[in-house]
GROMACS .gro file of C-alpha atoms in nm:
model
  374
    1MET     CA    1   0.000   0.000   0.000
    2SER     CA    2   0.134   0.345  -0.090
    3GLN     CA    3   0.182   0.621   0.167
    4LYS     CA    4  -0.104   0.811   0.002
    5GLN     CA    5  -0.338   0.515   0.041
    6HIS     CA    6  -0.227   0.463   0.400
    7ARG     CA    7  -0.298   0.827   0.486
    8SER     CA    8  -0.638   0.802   0.319
    9ALA     CA    9  -0.728   0.493   0.521
   10GLN     CA   10  -0.605   0.668   0.834
   11ARG     CA   11  -0.822   0.974   0.767
   12ARG     CA   12  -1.125   0.753   0.708
   13ALA     CA   13  -1.073   0.579   1.044
   14GLU     CA   14  -1.031   0.908   1.228
   15LYS     CA   15  -1.336   1.061   1.061
   16ARG     CA   16  -1.552   0.762   1.147
   17HIS     CA   17  -1.450   0.782   1.509
   18ARG     CA   18  -1.524   1.153   1.527
   19ARG     CA   19  -1.870   1.078   1.394
   20GLU     CA   20  -1.916   0.812   1.664
   21VAL     CA   21  -1.814   1.062   1.932
   22GLU     CA   22  -2.050   1.327   1.793
   23ARG     CA   23  -2.341   1.081   1.786
   24ARG     CA   24  -2.267   0.970   2.142
   25ARG     CA   25  -2.251   1.331   2.259
   26ALA     CA   26  -2.578   1.410   2.080
   27ARG     CA   27  -2.751   1.121   2.255
   28THR     CA   28  -2.624   1.250   2.588
   29VAL     CA   29  -2.749   1.600   2.520
   30ALA     CA   30  -3.091   1.467   2.420
   31HIS     CA   31  -3.137   1.322   2.769
   32GLN     CA   32  -3.037   1.640   2.951
   33ASP     CA   33  -3.287   1.895   3.082
   34GLY     CA   34  -3.059   2.185   2.997
   35PRO     CA   35  -2.947   2.312   2.662
   36GLY     CA   36  -2.652   2.074   2.649
   37ALA     CA   37  -2.293   2.135   2.561
   38PRO     CA   38  -2.182   2.484   2.459
   39GLY     CA   39  -2.330   2.553   2.120
   40VAL     CA   40  -2.235   2.804   1.857
   41LEU     CA   41  -2.219   3.139   2.028
   42ARG     CA   42  -2.385   3.419   1.841
   43ARG     CA   43  -2.394   3.796   1.852
   44ARG     CA   44  -2.662   3.901   2.101
   45GLY     CA   45  -2.907   4.184   2.075
   46PRO     CA   46  -2.939   4.450   2.344
   47ASP     CA   47  -3.230   4.270   2.509
   48ASP     CA   48  -3.072   3.924   2.513
   49LEU     CA   49  -2.964   3.792   2.852
   50VAL     CA   50  -2.659   3.567   2.870
   51PRO     CA   51  -2.735   3.272   3.099
   52SER     CA   52  -2.506   3.150   3.374
   53VAL     CA   53  -2.282   2.862   3.272
   54ASP     CA   54  -2.472   2.662   3.536
   55GLU     CA   55  -2.738   2.615   3.268
   56GLU     CA   56  -2.500   2.423   3.043
   57THR     CA   57  -2.534   2.077   3.189
   58VAL     CA   58  -2.311   1.847   2.984
   59VAL     CA   59  -1.965   1.987   3.054
   60HIS     CA   60  -1.831   2.129   3.379
   61PRO     CA   61  -1.930   2.497   3.430
   62TYR     CA   62  -1.566   2.605   3.456
   63LEU     CA   63  -1.494   2.455   3.113
   64SER     CA   64  -1.808   2.623   2.976
   65HIS     CA   65  -1.683   2.955   3.108
   66ARG     CA   66  -1.341   2.904   2.952
   67TYR     CA   67  -1.516   2.807   2.627
   68ARG     CA   68  -1.691   3.145   2.625
   69GLU     CA   69  -1.363   3.323   2.691
   70ARG     CA   70  -1.202   3.131   2.407
   71GLU     CA   71  -1.468   3.231   2.158
   72PHE     CA   72  -1.496   3.597   2.253
   73LEU     CA   73  -1.157   3.684   2.404
   74VAL     CA   74  -0.882   3.439   2.308
   75ARG     CA   75  -1.001   3.421   1.947
   76GLY     CA   76  -1.168   3.760   1.960
   77THR     CA   77  -1.081   4.089   2.126
   78PRO     CA   78  -1.141   4.251   2.468
   79TRP     CA   79  -1.410   4.473   2.326
   80ARG     CA   80  -1.595   4.174   2.187
   81TRP     CA   81  -1.598   4.009   2.531
   82ARG     CA   82  -1.737   4.327   2.686
   83ARG     CA   83  -2.003   4.355   2.417
   84GLU     CA   84  -2.114   3.990   2.413
   85MET     CA   85  -2.071   3.918   2.786
   86PRO     CA   86  -2.169   4.240   2.967
   87GLY     CA   87  -2.104   4.222   3.341
   88PHE     CA   88  -1.921   3.887   3.326
   89TRP     CA   89  -1.568   3.851   3.462
   90THR     CA   90  -1.293   3.644   3.307
   91HIS     CA   91  -1.100   3.393   3.515
   92ALA     CA   92  -0.786   3.606   3.473
   93GLU     CA   93  -0.963   3.918   3.604
   94VAL     CA   94  -1.079   3.732   3.914
   95ALA     CA   95  -0.732   3.585   3.966
   96ALA     CA   96  -0.584   3.938   3.955
   97LEU     CA   97  -0.781   4.047   4.266
   98ALA     CA   98  -0.599   4.047   4.600
   99ASP     CA   99  -0.753   3.838   4.878
  100ASP     CA  100  -0.923   4.131   5.050
  101ALA     CA  101  -1.056   4.266   4.721
  102LEU     CA  102  -1.189   3.920   4.632
  103LEU     CA  103  -1.367   3.880   4.965
  104GLY     CA  104  -1.498   4.235   4.933
  105ALA     CA  105  -1.639   4.163   4.588
  106LEU     CA  106  -1.819   3.860   4.732
  107ALA     CA  107  -1.963   4.079   5.010
  108GLU     CA  108  -2.093   4.321   4.747
  109ARG     CA  109  -2.288   4.029   4.602
  110GLY     CA  110  -2.440   3.936   4.938
  111LEU     CA  111  -2.188   3.678   5.059
  112VAL     CA  112  -1.997   3.783   5.368
  113VAL     CA  113  -1.738   3.514   5.430
  114SER     CA  114  -1.398   3.495   5.601
  115ARG     CA  115  -1.090   3.296   5.505
  116ALA     CA  116  -1.156   3.058   5.795
  117GLU     CA  117  -1.511   3.000   5.673
  118VAL     CA  118  -1.391   2.933   5.319
  119LEU     CA  119  -1.143   2.679   5.455
  120ALA     CA  120  -1.425   2.513   5.649
  121HIS     CA  121  -1.632   2.490   5.330
  122ILE     CA  122  -1.339   2.337   5.143
  123ALA     CA  123  -1.293   2.080   5.420
  124ARG     CA  124  -1.652   1.964   5.370
  125MET     CA  125  -1.591   1.886   5.002
  126PRO     CA  126  -1.426   1.574   4.856
  127ALA     CA  127  -1.048   1.595   4.841
  128GLY     CA  128  -0.955   1.777   4.524
  129GLY     CA  129  -1.325   1.837   4.454
  130SER     CA  130  -1.491   2.109   4.253
  131ALA     CA  131  -1.467   2.462   4.393
  132TRP     CA  132  -1.750   2.565   4.160
  133ARG     CA  133  -1.973   2.300   4.314
  134MET     CA  134  -1.868   2.416   4.661
  135SER     CA  135  -1.992   2.765   4.579
  136ARG     CA  136  -2.330   2.621   4.479
  137ILE     CA  137  -2.360   2.401   4.788
  138HIS     CA  138  -2.233   2.638   5.057
  139TRP     CA  139  -2.249   2.989   4.913
  140LEU     CA  140  -2.563   3.029   4.706
  141PRO     CA  141  -2.792   2.923   4.994
  142ALA     CA  142  -2.627   3.194   5.206
  143VAL     CA  143  -2.738   3.466   4.964
  144ARG     CA  144  -3.065   3.527   4.792
  145SER     CA  145  -2.947   3.327   4.490
  146ARG     CA  146  -3.260   3.395   4.287
  147SER     CA  147  -3.182   3.765   4.297
  148LEU     CA  148  -2.828   3.714   4.171
  149SER     CA  149  -2.769   3.798   3.809
  150ALA     CA  150  -2.601   3.544   3.582
  151PRO     CA  151  -2.270   3.740   3.589
  152ASP     CA  152  -2.279   3.743   3.971
  153ARG     CA  153  -2.352   3.370   3.989
  154ASP     CA  154  -2.056   3.297   3.768
  155PHE     CA  155  -1.838   3.540   3.964
  156LEU     CA  156  -1.908   3.332   4.277
  157GLY     CA  157  -1.791   3.022   4.095
  158LEU     CA  158  -1.470   3.181   3.970
  159ALA     CA  159  -1.403   3.334   4.314
  160ALA     CA  160  -1.444   2.993   4.478
  161VAL     CA  161  -1.190   2.845   4.237
  162GLU     CA  162  -0.940   3.120   4.307
  163LEU     CA  163  -0.980   3.116   4.686
  164TRP     CA  164  -0.947   2.737   4.704
  165ARG     CA  165  -0.629   2.754   4.494
  166ARG     CA  166  -0.478   3.014   4.725
  167LEU     CA  167  -0.587   2.874   5.060
  168ARG     CA  168  -0.516   2.507   4.982
  169PRO     CA  169  -0.229   2.511   4.731
  170GLU     CA  170  -0.120   2.164   4.846
  171ALA     CA  171  -0.463   2.022   4.750
  172PRO     CA  172  -0.598   2.240   4.466
  173PRO     CA  173  -0.954   2.208   4.336
  174LEU     CA  174  -1.062   2.009   4.035
  175GLU     CA  175  -1.070   2.330   3.832
  176SER     CA  176  -0.688   2.350   3.853
  177LEU     CA  177  -0.686   2.025   3.656
  178LEU     CA  178  -0.949   2.150   3.413
  179ALA     CA  179  -0.746   2.466   3.359
  180LEU     CA  180  -0.470   2.255   3.201
  181LEU     CA  181  -0.721   2.125   2.949
  182ALA     CA  182  -0.864   2.472   2.882
  183ASP     CA  183  -0.516   2.621   2.845
  184ALA     CA  184  -0.430   2.359   2.582
  185ASP     CA  185  -0.747   2.434   2.388
  186ASP     CA  186  -0.674   2.807   2.404
  187LEU     CA  187  -0.359   2.758   2.197
  188PRO     CA  188  -0.388   2.847   1.826
  189ASP     CA  189  -0.467   2.566   1.584
  190HIS     CA  190  -0.123   2.590   1.423
  191ASP     CA  191   0.051   2.516   1.755
  192ALA     CA  192   0.001   2.142   1.723
  193THR     CA  193   0.293   2.050   1.947
  194GLY     CA  194   0.174   2.289   2.219
  195ARG     CA  195  -0.175   2.142   2.208
  196LEU     CA  196  -0.039   1.789   2.228
  197GLY     CA  197   0.187   1.885   2.518
  198GLY     CA  198  -0.107   2.043   2.699
  199LEU     CA  199  -0.313   1.727   2.667
  200LEU     CA  200  -0.018   1.522   2.795
  201ARG     CA  201   0.007   1.748   3.101
  202PHE     CA  202  -0.368   1.725   3.163
  203LEU     CA  203  -0.383   1.347   3.152
  204ALA     CA  204  -0.064   1.310   3.359
  205ALA     CA  205  -0.211   1.543   3.621
  206ALA     CA  206  -0.536   1.343   3.622
  207ARG     CA  207  -0.331   1.029   3.690
  208ALA     CA  208  -0.141   1.208   3.967
  209ARG     CA  209  -0.477   1.265   4.135
  210GLY     CA  210  -0.537   0.892   4.130
  211GLY     CA  211  -0.740   0.881   3.811
  212PRO     CA  212  -1.112   0.803   3.812
  213ASP     CA  213  -1.260   0.620   4.108
  214SER     CA  214  -1.497   0.323   4.088
  215ALA     CA  215  -1.774   0.560   3.980
  216GLY     CA  216  -1.559   0.698   3.699
  217GLU     CA  217  -1.523   1.033   3.874
  218ILE     CA  218  -1.236   1.253   3.989
  219GLY     CA  219  -1.315   1.468   4.291
  220GLY     CA  220  -1.681   1.382   4.259
  221VAL     CA  221  -1.707   1.495   3.895
  222ARG     CA  222  -1.725   1.275   3.586
  223LEU     CA  223  -1.482   1.382   3.318
  224PRO     CA  224  -1.469   1.274   2.949
  225LEU     CA  225  -1.125   1.119   2.989
  226GLY     CA  226  -1.179   0.868   2.709
  227GLU     CA  227  -1.245   1.145   2.458
  228GLU     CA  228  -0.938   1.337   2.575
  229CYS     CA  229  -0.724   1.024   2.533
  230VAL     CA  230  -0.862   0.988   2.181
  231ARG     CA  231  -0.780   1.351   2.104
  232LEU     CA  232  -0.429   1.293   2.234
  233GLY     CA  233  -0.388   0.985   2.015
  234ILE     CA  234  -0.514   1.156   1.700
  235ARG     CA  235  -0.284   1.453   1.754
  236ALA     CA  236   0.013   1.227   1.827
  237LEU     CA  237  -0.055   1.031   1.507
  238GLY     CA  238  -0.046   1.352   1.305
  239LEU     CA  239   0.283   1.458   1.463
  240ALA     CA  240   0.461   1.121   1.470
  241ASP     CA  241   0.667   1.188   1.156
  242ASP     CA  242   0.804   1.526   1.266
  243HIS     CA  243   0.800   1.480   1.645
  244PRO     CA  244   0.857   1.110   1.720
  245GLU     CA  245   0.957   1.184   2.080
  246LEU     CA  246   0.620   1.347   2.153
  247ALA     CA  247   0.438   1.060   1.983
  248ALA     CA  248   0.629   0.812   2.200
  249GLU     CA  249   0.528   1.008   2.512
  250ALA     CA  250   0.167   0.991   2.398
  251ILE     CA  251   0.187   0.611   2.365
  252VAL     CA  252   0.314   0.584   2.723
  253GLU     CA  253   0.042   0.816   2.854
  254VAL     CA  254  -0.246   0.649   2.671
  255GLU     CA  255  -0.119   0.310   2.786
  256HIS     CA  256  -0.196   0.416   3.144
  257TRP     CA  257  -0.561   0.478   3.053
  258LEU     CA  258  -0.636   0.163   2.858
  259GLY     CA  259  -0.901  -0.031   3.047
  260GLN     CA  260  -1.018   0.277   3.238
  261VAL     CA  261  -1.227   0.425   2.957
  262ASP     CA  262  -1.532   0.323   2.757
  263LEU     CA  263  -1.481  -0.005   2.564
  264ASP     CA  264  -1.537   0.163   2.227
  265ASP     CA  265  -1.283   0.434   2.315
  266ASN     CA  266  -1.047   0.167   2.445
  267ASN     CA  267  -1.070  -0.028   2.119
  268PHE     CA  268  -1.017   0.282   1.909
  269LEU     CA  269  -0.720   0.383   2.125
  270GLN     CA  270  -0.554   0.047   2.061
  271ARG     CA  271  -0.588   0.107   1.687
  272LEU     CA  272  -0.450   0.459   1.721
  273LEU     CA  273  -0.154   0.338   1.924
  274ALA     CA  274  -0.086   0.071   1.663
  275MET     CA  275  -0.085   0.333   1.387
  276ILE     CA  276   0.154   0.551   1.588
  277CYS     CA  277   0.381   0.251   1.652
  278ASP     CA  278   0.386   0.179   1.280
  279LYS     CA  279   0.495   0.535   1.206
  280LEU     CA  280   0.769   0.504   1.467
  281GLY     CA  281   0.894   0.178   1.315
  282ARG     CA  282   0.773  -0.033   1.609
  283HIS     CA  283   0.598  -0.283   1.382
  284PRO     CA  284   0.578  -0.591   1.611
  285GLU     CA  285   0.424  -0.377   1.886
  286ALA     CA  286   0.176  -0.233   1.637
  287GLU     CA  287   0.062  -0.581   1.535
  288GLU     CA  288   0.035  -0.694   1.895
  289ARG     CA  289  -0.191  -0.399   1.979
  290LEU     CA  290  -0.412  -0.466   1.678
  291ARG     CA  291  -0.454  -0.831   1.771
  292VAL     CA  292  -0.545  -0.731   2.127
  293ALA     CA  293  -0.804  -0.489   1.990
  294LEU     CA  294  -0.945  -0.757   1.759
  295ALA     CA  295  -0.971  -1.007   2.046
  296GLN     CA  296  -1.155  -0.747   2.255
  297ARG     CA  297  -1.400  -0.655   1.981
  298PRO     CA  298  -1.410  -0.908   1.693
  299ASP     CA  299  -1.709  -0.721   1.550
  300GLN     CA  300  -1.510  -0.403   1.482
  301ALA     CA  301  -1.460  -0.374   1.106
  302ALA     CA  302  -1.213  -0.087   1.149
  303THR     CA  303  -0.973  -0.306   1.348
  304ARG     CA  304  -0.987  -0.575   1.081
  305ARG     CA  305  -0.908  -0.319   0.812
  306VAL     CA  306  -0.610  -0.171   0.995
  307LEU     CA  307  -0.469  -0.514   1.081
  308ALA     CA  308  -0.514  -0.627   0.720
  309VAL     CA  309  -0.318  -0.326   0.595
  310HIS     CA  310  -0.046  -0.390   0.854
  311LEU     CA  311  -0.009  -0.757   0.759
  312HIS     CA  312   0.006  -0.668   0.390
  313GLU     CA  313   0.273  -0.401   0.442
  314HIS     CA  314   0.479  -0.625   0.672
  315ALA     CA  315   0.419  -0.968   0.523
  316GLY     CA  316   0.788  -1.053   0.540
  317GLY     CA  317   0.756  -1.292   0.247
  318GLU     CA  318   0.507  -1.512   0.438
  319ARG     CA  319   0.209  -1.622   0.233
  320ALA     CA  320   0.003  -1.693   0.545
  321ARG     CA  321   0.019  -1.327   0.641
  322LEU     CA  322  -0.104  -1.218   0.299
  323VAL     CA  323  -0.387  -1.474   0.312
  324GLU     CA  324  -0.487  -1.350   0.656
  325ALA     CA  325  -0.473  -0.989   0.532
  326LEU     CA  326  -0.716  -1.069   0.249
  327GLU     CA  327  -0.949  -1.260   0.482
  328LEU     CA  328  -0.952  -0.972   0.731
  329TRP     CA  329  -1.012  -0.716   0.456
  330ASP     CA  330  -1.305  -0.910   0.311
  331SER     CA  331  -1.455  -0.987   0.652
  332ALA     CA  332  -1.439  -0.617   0.741
  333ARG     CA  333  -1.637  -0.545   0.427
  334ARG     CA  334  -1.905  -0.794   0.533
  335LEU     CA  335  -1.927  -0.643   0.881
  336ASP     CA  336  -1.930  -0.284   0.760
  337GLU     CA  337  -2.160  -0.277   0.460
  338ALA     CA  338  -2.119   0.027   0.235
  339ASP     CA  339  -2.373   0.304   0.279
  340GLU     CA  340  -2.441   0.456  -0.063
  341SER     CA  341  -2.598   0.762   0.101
  342ASP     CA  342  -2.271   0.844   0.280
  343GLU     CA  343  -2.099   1.150   0.133
  344ASP     CA  344  -1.771   0.957   0.117
  345PHE     CA  345  -1.920   0.644  -0.043
  346VAL     CA  346  -1.752   0.681  -0.383
  347GLU     CA  347  -1.411   0.757  -0.232
  348GLU     CA  348  -1.433   0.474   0.022
  349GLU     CA  349  -1.553   0.225  -0.239
  350ALA     CA  350  -1.261   0.311  -0.468
  351LEU     CA  351  -1.016   0.287  -0.177
  352TYR     CA  352  -1.159  -0.050  -0.072
  353GLN     CA  353  -1.123  -0.196  -0.421
  354GLU     CA  354  -0.774  -0.050  -0.467
  355ILE     CA  355  -0.639  -0.195  -0.144
  356ARG     CA  356  -0.801  -0.533  -0.209
  357GLU     CA  357  -0.644  -0.545  -0.553
  358ASP     CA  358  -0.305  -0.464  -0.399
  359ILE     CA  359  -0.334  -0.754  -0.153
  360VAL     CA  360  -0.448  -0.995  -0.428
  361GLU     CA  361  -0.161  -0.881  -0.649
  362SER     CA  362   0.089  -0.938  -0.367
  363LEU     CA  363  -0.044  -1.291  -0.327
  364ARG     CA  364  -0.017  -1.353  -0.702
  365LEU     CA  365   0.341  -1.226  -0.712
  366HIS     CA  366   0.435  -1.436  -0.409
  367ASP     CA  367   0.294  -1.752  -0.565
  368ALA     CA  368   0.457  -1.676  -0.900
  369ALA     CA  369   0.795  -1.631  -0.728
  370VAL     CA  370   0.756  -1.962  -0.544
  371GLU     CA  371   0.655  -2.142  -0.865
  372ALA     CA  372   0.949  -1.995  -1.054
  373ALA     CA  373   1.189  -2.108  -0.782
  374GLU     CA  374   1.074  -2.470  -0.801
   0.00000   0.00000   0.00000
């Protein structure tokens, strides 16, 4: 198989997985009472009210807040933030306040609280728990929360994050972990190595906290760690040629998470790691990972396709490997019937036939060589 064909097959696999993730996220949103994950933000009229991030129920409110900052400030301008988000504070603005100014700003919003009281509230939360959640449990009931505007509600959340960070630096809140993820996403699209490095730091920090507990939560909050591992793997695959050392780090990091994420994510991660190993020249390891993935989910056509391509490219003169490659390729076709309504149907059909012909031709040439040698 040519490099062009290999890259095309790789893009097809990645695109299919992204569709699976989007469908899974859509199903989750459909079962939520709130409006779901942050949608496309739009320019608001003078009478539009921006809701508190508490109303976005799929992702953590702190990440929703950072998402808004990214759209209007990081990728926009300060004036756009002020126009689109009137009265709202950024996390950096809150972090710039001295302790007394921060406590005074809370008092202006109806919450009179001392450092000792904040420490007592932190002590009543799970270790490394969410400061934002703490503000909803212990602070909102202390003020007339229904009279608080959306900007003031969100200010309480950001203030709780900042005070917890300062008062308990040895045991920071969950939002300190989430900030690593948000910081990575804030980087420009062209800074691929920076984004990959940020994801590595996030997942390593999540492991340092002990990883998810038996309920799949960290600090009492469920995080989409499987999706972040997948993002890491996809980015590492794209950078493996130019930055093999980063790709190797990604393999080590993802290895820690295998078995701790959703089975579909786990299976896809094994395929991704195999592809990265192939690019790094670690061919036996790549094959081993693909066979593990196939044993875990024999019904996954994508695994059969990737393993077939691997066996064909690294047949080593063994006819049995070419035969197995053809069997895997054809069985994948039976499991994953072509959808003529798919926008990529024509391209995928041509790619399927081209790769199959390559495998058949390799078998023919092998047999012809053996016959000529007799």
